[in-house]
Amino acid sequence: MATLELVGVRKSFGSVQVLHGIDLSVADGEMVVIVGASGCGKSTLLRIVAGLETPTEGRVLIDGRDVTPLEPADRDIAMVFQNYALYPHMSVFDNMAYGLKIRRVPRAEIRRRVQETAELLGISSLLDRRPRQLSGGQRQRVAMGRAIVREPRLFLFDEPLSNLDAKLRVQMRAEIRRLQKRLGVTSLFVTHDQTEAMTLGDRLVVMHQGRAAQIATPMEVWARPADTYVAGFIGSPAMNFLDATLAEEGRAAALAAGPVLRFADGPRPGPEGRRIVVGVRPEHVHAAPGDEGGLPLAIELAEPLGSETVLHGRLPGGESFTARLPGAAAPQAGAVLPLRLPADTLHIFDAETGLRLDPRA
Amino acid sequence: MRRRVIFRGKLLPYLLLAPQIAVTLVFFFWPAGQAIRQSVLREDPFGLSSEFVGLENFREVLSDPLYLNAVWNTAVFSTSVAALALGAALFLAVLADKSIRGAGVYKTLLIWPYAVAPAVAAVLWLFLFHPAIGLFGRALNAAGIAWDFKLNGAQAMLLVIFASAWKQVSYNFIFFLAGLQSIPRSVLEAAAIDGARPARRFWTVVFPLLSPTTFFLLVVNLTYAFFDTFGVIHALTGGGPGKATETLIYKVYVDGVQNLNLGGSSAQSVILMAIVIALTAVQFRYVERRVHY
Amino acid sequence: MRAPEGIAPAEEAAAAAASARRRRLLDRIWTHGWLILGVLVFALPIWITLVGSTHDAATIGRGEVPLLPGPHAAENYATAWTQGGGRFRAAGAAAMLWNSALMALLIAAGKIAISLLSAYAVVFFSFPGRMAFFWMIFITLMLPVEVRIIPTFQVMVDLSLINTMAGLVVPLVASATATLLFRQFFLTIPDEYVEAAKMDGAGPLRFFRDVVVPLSVTNIAALFVILFIYGWNQYLWPLLVVNDRSLETIVVGLSKMIGTGDAQNEWNTIMATAVMAMLPPVAVVVLMQRWFVRGLTETEK
């Protein structure tokens, strides 16, 4: 059990800077998910916490103690690797026991702890097997077991689910969450999968080009994305973005295509004429009632999913736009559907910086 | 070339390298350096002093008719051994590659001669072709051919070539078979559907696809014929009769160990080093090309 | 382009099938025929040697080369085993076999051990001079014993290694091929294993012992077969370094027995010695064929 703190962590490989100063503090027992596209620096950040990389600048503190100069083995942390990194020539038991053996834990104690952990993970019957005799899901459990058995202060997960098939991934995701809650070990989990991030994390760190674009709870990241990158990255199908300028003294957005969208009442995001980007999640769009007019969407592709239908098309200004409507009885490709974008679901971002301009603060 | 993840350690890597480097320095680099040094020196007959003579030793060696004889012998010997060992191995490998019953047994029965030492191979062939007591030696004489490799230089050369090639076939066979088995079946099937008969299929599809293996083996076989056949020649003919089977390696041995001509022998060593470097460079370029392939 | 082939009439099809069957049968006979011939060409010298080792010296000396084994096997082998073959009876095969085995085992084990260590250093560490050392090892490929006979011999004299087992073995244990092979293999060991080991608290030596060596077992086995044969078949080096009969290896000892190749030599005991000289490496190749083929094709990559 421990807290983790990162202070101004920067990392460069040669002249390429991959981390531009990350600050993060993780509470005891918390599960923080670092999510981002590949190359955003999320794995490097995790490896710095593990001690496998040395930061160019900044400090890593565990329980308030600076561990930056310490070797991985001296940090009392455990890691689950993407490829599991199970030693192929050792049995499941030996794989799990190896770290304890090196730490000279008494033999009986090792046996007890490995067996307990195996029980917890439901792999007691596999202890004599070699990794290659296991299925993907079983290997995953062994990799977790190897981390758990050490009873570390900190768990690190490096995309541990990416090698599993879709069904197993969902199952293991739930299991990891359950185990982490039950063991109460502070955890850092790296993934590129936003669904995984949303379902697993107490909080998310959305990374983009070596910076933490937003650090917040999953619901907050979804409801109030800090910038257009986060807004587009979290949520599926991705948020629609429309270029606009502020109109009506900042109380509305004039879309490039002409129509004007009024904001809900509240503080104004800026002066009239400011260039902005309006974001709308596909699931917040409604079909406009017959008499209201609304924004006409020329449908190019309709994907009926049973409980809902995803429509892809273009607005009059030529912008591509996606809408998610409930039910299967939706218009076909070629039709034009008038849409209503509810004022209280609009996200407003600055066109220059991409940062959120909150009309509803 | 490099791993991303490595261990820290200042002294340890040097300790790990120490045994290999020590042996390399003492038994490889130092002697090689000495060979180069001695190749430009000449000792007086009592070995008490030596003087720098520049390239004089090389000039002497290269103008020595006996050395040129050894060059010629080596050329004849090496090309014959390589051609014979490669041809026979390719032929047998093509046959053994067919999906026939007992392919595994044939394979086992064809690869074991690799384990026979060159000098032992020489003894076996000596016993077969001995003019007085050998099965074939006597048969040849009975058939009216005056067979005595101890008197006839051409016959002696023929015998060392066969004994050397005999041993090398299994090595080539293993590589040709591996090369053949790595050719995708679908390519051969496509050729068959295109209507190519087996012989045509071999020369237009299989052989070109084998050419990297063949080239690699050619270099290996030449290296083998140059250096590893010392045992065959030493045990079978001793370089004779009348230096008819004296190759470059054999001459270095004779001049250095038996005649104690240090300068001349060292100059020959240096020439041989140049040949090995050339062969290795060719081989290395080939390896590199295959990596990029 | 031939005319499109329609469905042939029944009897024509049957005839075509029969001729195809005949062709396949002929092809099979041809294939087996040549392979059997090949096997015989390789086996014949061995057979004659075996036969030669079972007759008495007089039969062979008269030139009446038999094609079938004779009755003198036991005494020939016993003589060769204890006293040696040929007229000169240099040393008994038992002692020479022991020397050969010891030399081959030490060379194979030594080459593997020091190559494992140096490849590990080159791959898993970063230190000044890393590439220089690597090239130093690589260059030894270009310096076979044969091209540096005299100066190497002088070094042996200076170190008083002449006529010692150490002198036979030590100069041959440096190995660029084995180092290159292990280096190649080490580069394929996933980074995650190293990282997992670091997280587990295993240092470099522990990782070497617990992970790298066990993972290399198949490579070590394959290499061992090749190197054992390499060691057993050494000729020029023992010829130079050893003139003490108690250290004679069987390959060199055998060739010394022949002398000038005189017909009146004791060829029966020489052939018995030859059989014993061949048996260990041939047995290794046949019994460990899989490792052998693998070792051979891997080292040459």
PDB file of C-alpha atoms in Angstrom, chain C residues 131-240:
ATOM      1  CA  MET C 131      32.620  -3.197 -30.631  1.00  0.00           C
ATOM      2  CA  ALA C 132      36.412  -3.366 -30.668  1.00  0.00           C
ATOM      3  CA  PHE C 133      36.305  -6.575 -28.647  1.00  0.00           C
ATOM      4  CA  PHE C 134      33.590  -7.964 -30.845  1.00  0.00           C
ATOM      5  CA  TRP C 135      35.643  -7.359 -33.977  1.00  0.00           C
ATOM      6  CA  MET C 136      38.689  -8.818 -32.311  1.00  0.00           C
ATOM      7  CA  ILE C 137      36.807 -12.045 -31.777  1.00  0.00           C
ATOM      8  CA  PHE C 138      35.341 -11.901 -35.258  1.00  0.00           C
ATOM      9  CA  ILE C 139      38.745 -11.509 -36.922  1.00  0.00           C
ATOM     10  CA  THR C 140      39.958 -14.805 -35.453  1.00  0.00           C
ATOM     11  CA  LEU C 141      37.769 -16.407 -38.146  1.00  0.00           C
ATOM     12  CA  MET C 142      40.421 -15.252 -40.574  1.00  0.00           C
ATOM     13  CA  LEU C 143      43.360 -16.729 -38.702  1.00  0.00           C
ATOM     14  CA  PRO C 144      43.046 -20.527 -38.796  1.00  0.00           C
ATOM     15  CA  VAL C 145      45.896 -22.483 -37.207  1.00  0.00           C
ATOM     16  CA  GLU C 146      47.097 -23.492 -40.635  1.00  0.00           C
ATOM     17  CA  VAL C 147      48.180 -19.971 -41.552  1.00  0.00           C
ATOM     18  CA  ARG C 148      50.130 -19.243 -38.395  1.00  0.00           C
ATOM     19  CA  ILE C 149      51.740 -22.578 -37.696  1.00  0.00           C
ATOM     20  CA  ILE C 150      55.280 -21.535 -36.887  1.00  0.00           C
ATOM     21  CA  PRO C 151      54.721 -18.458 -34.698  1.00  0.00           C
ATOM     22  CA  THR C 152      51.957 -20.217 -32.756  1.00  0.00           C
ATOM     23  CA  PHE C 153      54.320 -23.093 -32.192  1.00  0.00           C
ATOM     24  CA  GLN C 154      56.916 -20.661 -30.869  1.00  0.00           C
ATOM     25  CA  VAL C 155      54.374 -19.242 -28.430  1.00  0.00           C
ATOM     26  CA  MET C 156      53.646 -22.766 -27.253  1.00  0.00           C
ATOM     27  CA  VAL C 157      57.361 -23.353 -26.684  1.00  0.00           C
ATOM     28  CA  ASP C 158      57.690 -20.071 -24.778  1.00  0.00           C
ATOM     29  CA  LEU C 159      54.779 -20.966 -22.531  1.00  0.00           C
ATOM     30  CA  SER C 160      56.116 -24.538 -22.181  1.00  0.00           C
ATOM     31  CA  LEU C 161      52.819 -25.932 -23.363  1.00  0.00           C
ATOM     32  CA  ILE C 162      54.417 -28.438 -25.732  1.00  0.00           C
ATOM     33  CA  ASN C 163      53.424 -31.995 -24.869  1.00  0.00           C
ATOM     34  CA  THR C 164      50.661 -31.006 -22.487  1.00  0.00           C
ATOM     35  CA  MET C 165      46.911 -31.512 -22.652  1.00  0.00           C
ATOM     36  CA  ALA C 166      46.513 -27.794 -21.943  1.00  0.00           C
ATOM     37  CA  GLY C 167      48.654 -27.082 -25.001  1.00  0.00           C
ATOM     38  CA  LEU C 168      46.381 -29.274 -27.106  1.00  0.00           C
ATOM     39  CA  VAL C 169      43.227 -27.615 -25.880  1.00  0.00           C
ATOM     40  CA  VAL C 170      43.670 -24.007 -24.795  1.00  0.00           C
ATOM     41  CA  PRO C 171      44.750 -22.460 -28.114  1.00  0.00           C
ATOM     42  CA  LEU C 172      41.711 -24.024 -29.771  1.00  0.00           C
ATOM     43  CA  VAL C 173      39.047 -22.802 -27.345  1.00  0.00           C
ATOM     44  CA  ALA C 174      38.726 -19.306 -28.764  1.00  0.00           C
ATOM     45  CA  SER C 175      35.780 -19.452 -31.099  1.00  0.00           C
ATOM     46  CA  ALA C 176      34.356 -16.744 -33.267  1.00  0.00           C
ATOM     47  CA  THR C 177      31.674 -19.033 -34.699  1.00  0.00           C
ATOM     48  CA  ALA C 178      30.298 -20.050 -31.332  1.00  0.00           C
ATOM     49  CA  THR C 179      30.404 -16.468 -30.086  1.00  0.00           C
ATOM     50  CA  LEU C 180      28.568 -15.267 -33.177  1.00  0.00           C
ATOM     51  CA  LEU C 181      25.952 -17.977 -32.801  1.00  0.00           C
ATOM     52  CA  PHE C 182      25.280 -17.167 -29.160  1.00  0.00           C
ATOM     53  CA  ARG C 183      25.257 -13.450 -29.903  1.00  0.00           C
ATOM     54  CA  GLN C 184      22.672 -14.035 -32.604  1.00  0.00           C
ATOM     55  CA  PHE C 185      20.567 -16.076 -30.228  1.00  0.00           C
ATOM     56  CA  PHE C 186      20.902 -13.639 -27.319  1.00  0.00           C
ATOM     57  CA  LEU C 187      19.643 -10.833 -29.515  1.00  0.00           C
ATOM     58  CA  THR C 188      16.370 -12.742 -29.897  1.00  0.00           C
ATOM     59  CA  ILE C 189      15.757 -13.016 -26.144  1.00  0.00           C
ATOM     60  CA  PRO C 190      12.847 -10.631 -25.527  1.00  0.00           C
ATOM     61  CA  ASP C 191      13.630  -7.418 -23.657  1.00  0.00           C
ATOM     62  CA  GLU C 192      10.755  -8.214 -21.314  1.00  0.00           C
ATOM     63  CA  TYR C 193      12.665 -11.132 -19.818  1.00  0.00           C
ATOM     64  CA  VAL C 194      15.474  -8.796 -18.839  1.00  0.00           C
ATOM     65  CA  GLU C 195      13.021  -6.300 -17.440  1.00  0.00           C
ATOM     66  CA  ALA C 196      11.059  -8.949 -15.581  1.00  0.00           C
ATOM     67  CA  ALA C 197      14.342 -10.188 -14.130  1.00  0.00           C
ATOM     68  CA  LYS C 198      15.240  -6.672 -13.041  1.00  0.00           C
ATOM     69  CA  MET C 199      11.853  -6.315 -11.365  1.00  0.00           C
ATOM     70  CA  ASP C 200      12.389  -9.705  -9.733  1.00  0.00           C
ATOM     71  CA  GLY C 201      15.699  -8.444  -8.435  1.00  0.00           C
ATOM     72  CA  ALA C 202      17.946 -10.722 -10.477  1.00  0.00           C
ATOM     73  CA  GLY C 203      21.372  -9.275 -11.258  1.00  0.00           C
ATOM     74  CA  PRO C 204      23.277  -9.986 -14.476  1.00  0.00           C
ATOM     75  CA  LEU C 205      25.006 -13.132 -13.226  1.00  0.00           C
ATOM     76  CA  ARG C 206      21.808 -14.517 -11.767  1.00  0.00           C
ATOM     77  CA  PHE C 207      19.962 -13.758 -15.013  1.00  0.00           C
ATOM     78  CA  PHE C 208      22.739 -15.505 -16.934  1.00  0.00           C
ATOM     79  CA  ARG C 209      22.509 -18.609 -14.773  1.00  0.00           C
ATOM     80  CA  ASP C 210      18.744 -18.800 -14.312  1.00  0.00           C
ATOM     81  CA  VAL C 211      17.448 -17.587 -17.657  1.00  0.00           C
ATOM     82  CA  VAL C 212      20.039 -17.205 -20.417  1.00  0.00           C
ATOM     83  CA  VAL C 213      21.832 -20.537 -20.022  1.00  0.00           C
ATOM     84  CA  PRO C 214      18.628 -22.602 -19.644  1.00  0.00           C
ATOM     85  CA  LEU C 215      17.176 -20.875 -22.705  1.00  0.00           C
ATOM     86  CA  SER C 216      20.347 -21.654 -24.668  1.00  0.00           C
ATOM     87  CA  VAL C 217      20.259 -25.378 -23.936  1.00  0.00           C
ATOM     88  CA  THR C 218      19.227 -26.448 -27.424  1.00  0.00           C
ATOM     89  CA  ASN C 219      21.861 -24.227 -28.996  1.00  0.00           C
ATOM     90  CA  ILE C 220      24.462 -25.530 -26.593  1.00  0.00           C
ATOM     91  CA  ALA C 221      23.568 -29.128 -27.403  1.00  0.00           C
ATOM     92  CA  ALA C 222      23.685 -28.506 -31.141  1.00  0.00           C
ATOM     93  CA  LEU C 223      26.980 -26.708 -30.870  1.00  0.00           C
ATOM     94  CA  PHE C 224      28.408 -29.373 -28.622  1.00  0.00           C
ATOM     95  CA  VAL C 225      27.921 -32.043 -31.285  1.00  0.00           C
ATOM     96  CA  ILE C 226      29.674 -29.965 -33.927  1.00  0.00           C
ATOM     97  CA  LEU C 227      32.506 -28.939 -31.644  1.00  0.00           C
ATOM     98  CA  PHE C 228      33.061 -32.440 -30.318  1.00  0.00           C
ATOM     99  CA  ILE C 229      33.603 -33.648 -33.866  1.00  0.00           C
ATOM    100  CA  TYR C 230      35.778 -30.645 -34.599  1.00  0.00           C
ATOM    101  CA  GLY C 231      37.908 -31.434 -31.563  1.00  0.00           C
ATOM    102  CA  TRP C 232      38.090 -35.164 -32.200  1.00  0.00           C
ATOM    103  CA  ASN C 233      39.187 -34.659 -35.804  1.00  0.00           C
ATOM    104  CA  GLN C 234      41.986 -32.188 -35.056  1.00  0.00           C
ATOM    105  CA  TYR C 235      45.093 -33.218 -36.932  1.00  0.00           C
ATOM    106  CA  LEU C 236      47.672 -30.540 -37.663  1.00  0.00           C
ATOM    107  CA  TRP C 237      47.610 -29.084 -34.157  1.00  0.00           C
ATOM    108  CA  PRO C 238      48.237 -32.322 -32.211  1.00  0.00           C
ATOM    109  CA  LEU C 239      50.819 -33.258 -34.816  1.00  0.00           C
ATOM    110  CA  LEU C 240      52.721 -30.072 -33.985  1.00  0.00           C
TER     111      LEU C 240
END
